[in-house]
Short mmCIF file of N, CA and C in Angstrom, two decimals:
data_model
loop_
_atom_site.label_atom_id
_atom_site.label_comp_id
_atom_site.label_asym_id
_atom_site.label_seq_id
_atom_site.Cartn_x
_atom_site.Cartn_y
_atom_site.Cartn_z
N MET D 1 -4.55 9.09 5.76
CA MET D 1 -3.51 8.09 5.62
C MET D 1 -4.10 6.68 5.69
N GLY D 2 -5.05 6.48 6.62
CA GLY D 2 -5.65 5.15 6.74
C GLY D 2 -6.33 4.71 5.46
N ARG D 3 -7.12 5.61 4.88
CA ARG D 3 -7.85 5.29 3.66
C ARG D 3 -6.87 5.05 2.50
N THR D 4 -5.79 5.80 2.46
CA THR D 4 -4.81 5.68 1.39
C THR D 4 -4.05 4.37 1.44
N ILE D 5 -3.76 3.90 2.63
CA ILE D 5 -2.90 2.73 2.79
C ILE D 5 -3.63 1.39 2.62
N LEU D 6 -4.94 1.38 2.83
CA LEU D 6 -5.67 0.12 2.77
C LEU D 6 -5.49 -0.66 1.47
N PRO D 7 -5.58 -0.03 0.29
CA PRO D 7 -5.38 -0.82 -0.93
C PRO D 7 -4.01 -1.51 -0.98
N PHE D 8 -2.99 -0.86 -0.45
CA PHE D 8 -1.66 -1.47 -0.44
C PHE D 8 -1.58 -2.59 0.59
N PHE D 9 -2.27 -2.40 1.70
CA PHE D 9 -2.30 -3.39 2.77
C PHE D 9 -2.88 -4.71 2.27
N PHE D 10 -3.87 -4.61 1.39
CA PHE D 10 -4.53 -5.81 0.87
C PHE D 10 -4.11 -6.14 -0.56
N ASP D 11 -3.05 -5.50 -1.04
CA ASP D 11 -2.57 -5.73 -2.41
C ASP D 11 -3.70 -5.61 -3.42
N ASN D 12 -4.59 -4.64 -3.20
CA ASN D 12 -5.73 -4.37 -4.09
C ASN D 12 -6.67 -5.56 -4.25
N LYS D 13 -6.68 -6.46 -3.29
CA LYS D 13 -7.62 -7.58 -3.28
C LYS D 13 -8.80 -7.21 -2.39
N PRO D 14 -9.95 -7.85 -2.57
CA PRO D 14 -11.08 -7.57 -1.67
C PRO D 14 -10.76 -8.02 -0.24
N LEU D 15 -11.50 -7.46 0.71
CA LEU D 15 -11.33 -7.87 2.10
C LEU D 15 -11.62 -9.35 2.26
N PRO D 16 -10.90 -10.01 3.14
CA PRO D 16 -11.16 -11.43 3.37
C PRO D 16 -12.47 -11.62 4.14
N ASP D 17 -12.95 -12.85 4.14
CA ASP D 17 -14.17 -13.14 4.91
C ASP D 17 -13.87 -12.97 6.40
N PRO D 18 -14.88 -12.80 7.23
CA PRO D 18 -14.67 -12.50 8.66
C PRO D 18 -13.80 -13.53 9.40
N HIS D 19 -13.94 -14.79 9.08
CA HIS D 19 -13.13 -15.81 9.77
C HIS D 19 -11.64 -15.63 9.42
N THR D 20 -11.36 -15.43 8.16
CA THR D 20 -9.97 -15.23 7.72
C THR D 20 -9.41 -13.94 8.30
N TRP D 21 -10.24 -12.89 8.33
CA TRP D 21 -9.80 -11.61 8.88
C TRP D 21 -9.42 -11.76 10.34
N LYS D 22 -10.22 -12.50 11.11
CA LYS D 22 -9.91 -12.73 12.53
C LYS D 22 -8.59 -13.48 12.66
N GLU D 23 -8.41 -14.51 11.86
CA GLU D 23 -7.15 -15.26 11.92
C GLU D 23 -5.96 -14.37 11.58
N ASN D 24 -6.13 -13.51 10.57
CA ASN D 24 -5.05 -12.59 10.19
C ASN D 24 -4.74 -11.64 11.34
N LEU D 25 -5.76 -11.04 11.94
CA LEU D 25 -5.53 -10.12 13.05
C LEU D 25 -4.80 -10.80 14.20
N MET D 26 -5.19 -12.01 14.50
CA MET D 26 -4.55 -12.73 15.61
C MET D 26 -3.09 -13.04 15.27
N ARG D 27 -2.85 -13.45 14.04
CA ARG D 27 -1.49 -13.78 13.62
C ARG D 27 -0.61 -12.52 13.64
N TRP D 28 -1.15 -11.40 13.13
CA TRP D 28 -0.39 -10.15 13.10
C TRP D 28 -0.11 -9.66 14.52
N ALA D 29 -1.07 -9.79 15.42
CA ALA D 29 -0.87 -9.36 16.80
C ALA D 29 0.24 -10.18 17.45
N GLU D 30 0.19 -11.48 17.28
CA GLU D 30 1.23 -12.34 17.87
C GLU D 30 2.60 -12.02 17.29
N ARG D 31 2.63 -11.72 16.00
CA ARG D 31 3.90 -11.42 15.33
C ARG D 31 4.58 -10.19 15.93
N VAL D 32 3.79 -9.21 16.38
CA VAL D 32 4.38 -7.99 16.95
C VAL D 32 4.33 -7.96 18.48
N GLY D 33 3.98 -9.11 19.08
CA GLY D 33 4.01 -9.21 20.53
C GLY D 33 2.80 -8.64 21.25
N LEU D 34 1.66 -8.52 20.57
CA LEU D 34 0.43 -8.06 21.22
C LEU D 34 -0.43 -9.24 21.61
N ASP D 35 -1.20 -9.08 22.66
CA ASP D 35 -2.13 -10.11 23.09
C ASP D 35 -3.30 -10.17 22.11
N PRO D 36 -3.53 -11.29 21.43
CA PRO D 36 -4.61 -11.37 20.44
C PRO D 36 -5.99 -11.61 21.05
N ALA D 37 -6.07 -11.75 22.36
CA ALA D 37 -7.36 -12.01 23.00
C ALA D 37 -8.35 -10.90 22.68
N GLY D 38 -9.54 -11.29 22.26
CA GLY D 38 -10.60 -10.34 21.97
C GLY D 38 -10.62 -9.79 20.56
N LEU D 39 -9.60 -10.11 19.77
CA LEU D 39 -9.60 -9.64 18.39
C LEU D 39 -10.61 -10.42 17.57
N GLY D 40 -11.24 -9.75 16.64
CA GLY D 40 -12.21 -10.40 15.79
C GLY D 40 -12.48 -9.57 14.57
N ALA D 41 -13.41 -10.04 13.77
CA ALA D 41 -13.72 -9.37 12.50
C ALA D 41 -14.21 -7.94 12.71
N LYS D 42 -14.83 -7.65 13.83
CA LYS D 42 -15.37 -6.30 14.08
C LYS D 42 -14.33 -5.36 14.70
N THR D 43 -13.18 -5.88 15.05
CA THR D 43 -12.17 -5.07 15.73
C THR D 43 -11.78 -3.84 14.92
N THR D 44 -11.58 -4.01 13.63
CA THR D 44 -11.15 -2.89 12.80
C THR D 44 -12.20 -1.79 12.79
N ARG D 45 -13.46 -2.15 12.57
CA ARG D 45 -14.53 -1.16 12.54
C ARG D 45 -14.70 -0.51 13.92
N LYS D 46 -14.62 -1.30 14.97
CA LYS D 46 -14.77 -0.74 16.31
C LYS D 46 -13.66 0.25 16.63
N THR D 47 -12.44 -0.08 16.23
CA THR D 47 -11.32 0.83 16.44
C THR D 47 -11.54 2.12 15.67
N TRP D 48 -11.90 2.00 14.38
CA TRP D 48 -12.13 3.16 13.54
C TRP D 48 -13.22 4.05 14.13
N GLU D 49 -14.33 3.46 14.51
CA GLU D 49 -15.43 4.25 15.06
C GLU D 49 -15.03 4.90 16.37
N SER D 50 -14.33 4.19 17.23
CA SER D 50 -13.90 4.76 18.51
C SER D 50 -12.96 5.94 18.28
N TRP D 51 -12.04 5.81 17.34
CA TRP D 51 -11.12 6.90 17.04
C TRP D 51 -11.90 8.10 16.52
N LEU D 52 -12.83 7.87 15.59
CA LEU D 52 -13.62 8.97 15.04
C LEU D 52 -14.43 9.66 16.14
N MET D 53 -15.05 8.87 17.01
CA MET D 53 -15.87 9.44 18.08
C MET D 53 -15.02 10.29 19.02
N PHE D 54 -13.81 9.87 19.28
CA PHE D 54 -12.93 10.64 20.16
C PHE D 54 -12.40 11.88 19.44
N TYR D 55 -11.94 11.70 18.22
CA TYR D 55 -11.28 12.78 17.50
C TYR D 55 -12.25 13.85 17.01
N PHE D 56 -13.42 13.42 16.57
CA PHE D 56 -14.42 14.35 16.05
C PHE D 56 -15.67 14.31 16.91
N SER D 57 -15.52 14.52 18.20
CA SER D 57 -16.65 14.39 19.13
C SER D 57 -17.82 15.31 18.77
N GLU D 58 -17.53 16.42 18.13
CA GLU D 58 -18.60 17.33 17.74
C GLU D 58 -19.43 16.79 16.56
N ARG D 59 -18.99 15.72 15.94
CA ARG D 59 -19.69 15.14 14.78
C ARG D 59 -20.24 13.75 15.10
N ARG D 60 -20.55 13.50 16.36
CA ARG D 60 -20.99 12.18 16.81
C ARG D 60 -22.17 11.64 16.01
N ILE D 61 -23.17 12.46 15.76
CA ILE D 61 -24.37 11.98 15.05
C ILE D 61 -23.99 11.50 13.65
N GLU D 62 -23.15 12.26 12.94
CA GLU D 62 -22.72 11.85 11.61
C GLU D 62 -21.94 10.53 11.66
N ILE D 63 -21.09 10.39 12.65
CA ILE D 63 -20.30 9.16 12.79
C ILE D 63 -21.21 7.97 13.06
N ILE D 64 -22.13 8.15 13.99
CA ILE D 64 -23.07 7.08 14.32
C ILE D 64 -23.85 6.67 13.08
N GLN D 65 -24.34 7.63 12.33
CA GLN D 65 -25.10 7.33 11.11
C GLN D 65 -24.23 6.65 10.07
N SER D 66 -22.98 7.08 9.94
CA SER D 66 -22.11 6.49 8.92
C SER D 66 -21.76 5.04 9.24
N GLN D 67 -21.84 4.67 10.50
CA GLN D 67 -21.52 3.30 10.91
C GLN D 67 -22.77 2.42 11.00
N GLY D 68 -23.94 3.03 10.86
CA GLY D 68 -25.18 2.26 10.89
C GLY D 68 -25.60 1.84 12.29
N HIS D 69 -25.15 2.59 13.30
CA HIS D 69 -25.50 2.25 14.68
C HIS D 69 -26.59 3.15 15.23
N THR D 70 -27.19 2.68 16.28
CA THR D 70 -28.10 3.53 17.05
C THR D 70 -27.28 4.31 18.06
N LEU D 71 -27.86 5.33 18.62
CA LEU D 71 -27.18 6.11 19.66
C LEU D 71 -26.83 5.21 20.85
N LEU D 72 -27.73 4.32 21.22
CA LEU D 72 -27.49 3.41 22.34
C LEU D 72 -26.25 2.55 22.09
N THR D 73 -26.14 1.98 20.90
CA THR D 73 -24.97 1.16 20.58
C THR D 73 -23.70 2.00 20.67
N ALA D 74 -23.74 3.20 20.13
CA ALA D 74 -22.56 4.07 20.18
C ALA D 74 -22.17 4.38 21.61
N VAL D 75 -23.15 4.69 22.44
CA VAL D 75 -22.86 5.01 23.84
C VAL D 75 -22.27 3.80 24.56
N GLU D 76 -22.82 2.64 24.33
CA GLU D 76 -22.36 1.44 25.02
C GLU D 76 -20.96 1.01 24.59
N HIS D 77 -20.58 1.30 23.34
CA HIS D 77 -19.34 0.72 22.83
C HIS D 77 -18.27 1.71 22.38
N TYR D 78 -18.63 2.93 22.03
CA TYR D 78 -17.67 3.80 21.36
C TYR D 78 -17.45 5.17 21.97
N LEU D 79 -18.32 5.65 22.82
CA LEU D 79 -18.22 7.02 23.32
C LEU D 79 -17.36 7.17 24.56
N ASN D 80 -17.06 6.12 25.23
CA ASN D 80 -16.38 6.24 26.53
C ASN D 80 -14.98 5.61 26.54
N MET D 81 -14.31 5.66 25.41
CA MET D 81 -12.97 5.08 25.35
C MET D 81 -11.99 6.02 26.08
N PRO D 82 -11.06 5.46 26.85
CA PRO D 82 -10.16 6.29 27.66
C PRO D 82 -8.94 6.79 26.89
N PHE D 83 -9.15 7.46 25.76
CA PHE D 83 -8.03 7.99 25.00
C PHE D 83 -7.48 9.26 25.64
N THR D 84 -6.22 9.52 25.39
CA THR D 84 -5.55 10.70 25.94
C THR D 84 -5.25 11.69 24.82
N GLU D 85 -4.75 12.84 25.19
CA GLU D 85 -4.36 13.83 24.18
C GLU D 85 -3.19 13.32 23.35
N ASN D 86 -2.32 12.53 23.94
CA ASN D 86 -1.24 11.92 23.16
C ASN D 86 -1.83 10.96 22.13
N ASP D 87 -2.84 10.20 22.52
CA ASP D 87 -3.53 9.32 21.57
C ASP D 87 -4.09 10.15 20.41
N ARG D 88 -4.67 11.31 20.73
CA ARG D 88 -5.24 12.18 19.70
C ARG D 88 -4.18 12.55 18.66
N ARG D 89 -3.01 12.93 19.13
CA ARG D 89 -1.93 13.30 18.20
C ARG D 89 -1.52 12.12 17.32
N MET D 90 -1.50 10.93 17.90
CA MET D 90 -1.10 9.74 17.14
C MET D 90 -2.18 9.32 16.13
N MET D 91 -3.44 9.57 16.46
CA MET D 91 -4.56 9.20 15.58
C MET D 91 -4.69 10.11 14.37
N GLU D 92 -4.23 11.34 14.51
CA GLU D 92 -4.57 12.36 13.51
C GLU D 92 -4.28 11.93 12.07
N LYS D 93 -3.12 11.36 11.82
CA LYS D 93 -2.78 11.02 10.43
C LYS D 93 -3.71 9.93 9.87
N TYR D 94 -4.35 9.18 10.73
CA TYR D 94 -5.23 8.11 10.27
C TYR D 94 -6.67 8.57 10.06
N VAL D 95 -7.10 9.54 10.85
CA VAL D 95 -8.50 9.99 10.74
C VAL D 95 -8.64 11.30 9.96
N HIS D 96 -7.52 11.94 9.66
CA HIS D 96 -7.57 13.21 8.94
C HIS D 96 -8.29 13.02 7.61
N GLY D 97 -9.22 13.92 7.34
CA GLY D 97 -9.94 13.87 6.08
C GLY D 97 -11.26 13.11 6.14
N TRP D 98 -11.59 12.58 7.31
CA TRP D 98 -12.87 11.84 7.40
C TRP D 98 -14.01 12.76 7.10
#
């Protein structure tokens, strides 16, 4: 679902530059009542990688390689997220098919 929706999300335009992307994320967060603190251009990739690492824990090496990270980077930033089984159910439609 995540891969399918992205072209519509961006109206088939290329991704914005990192500064614009950060501004968009902050504006969208404020619009829906979320705290925009800490959002940035890497937030989307970090979220995606964290979800993949949690959902497909048996495929960690493939995920790390697909993101271009070292094992150390993955361990420091993506392997220890405190997701729950309810989170897993909510993530499924977005990570299905990876």
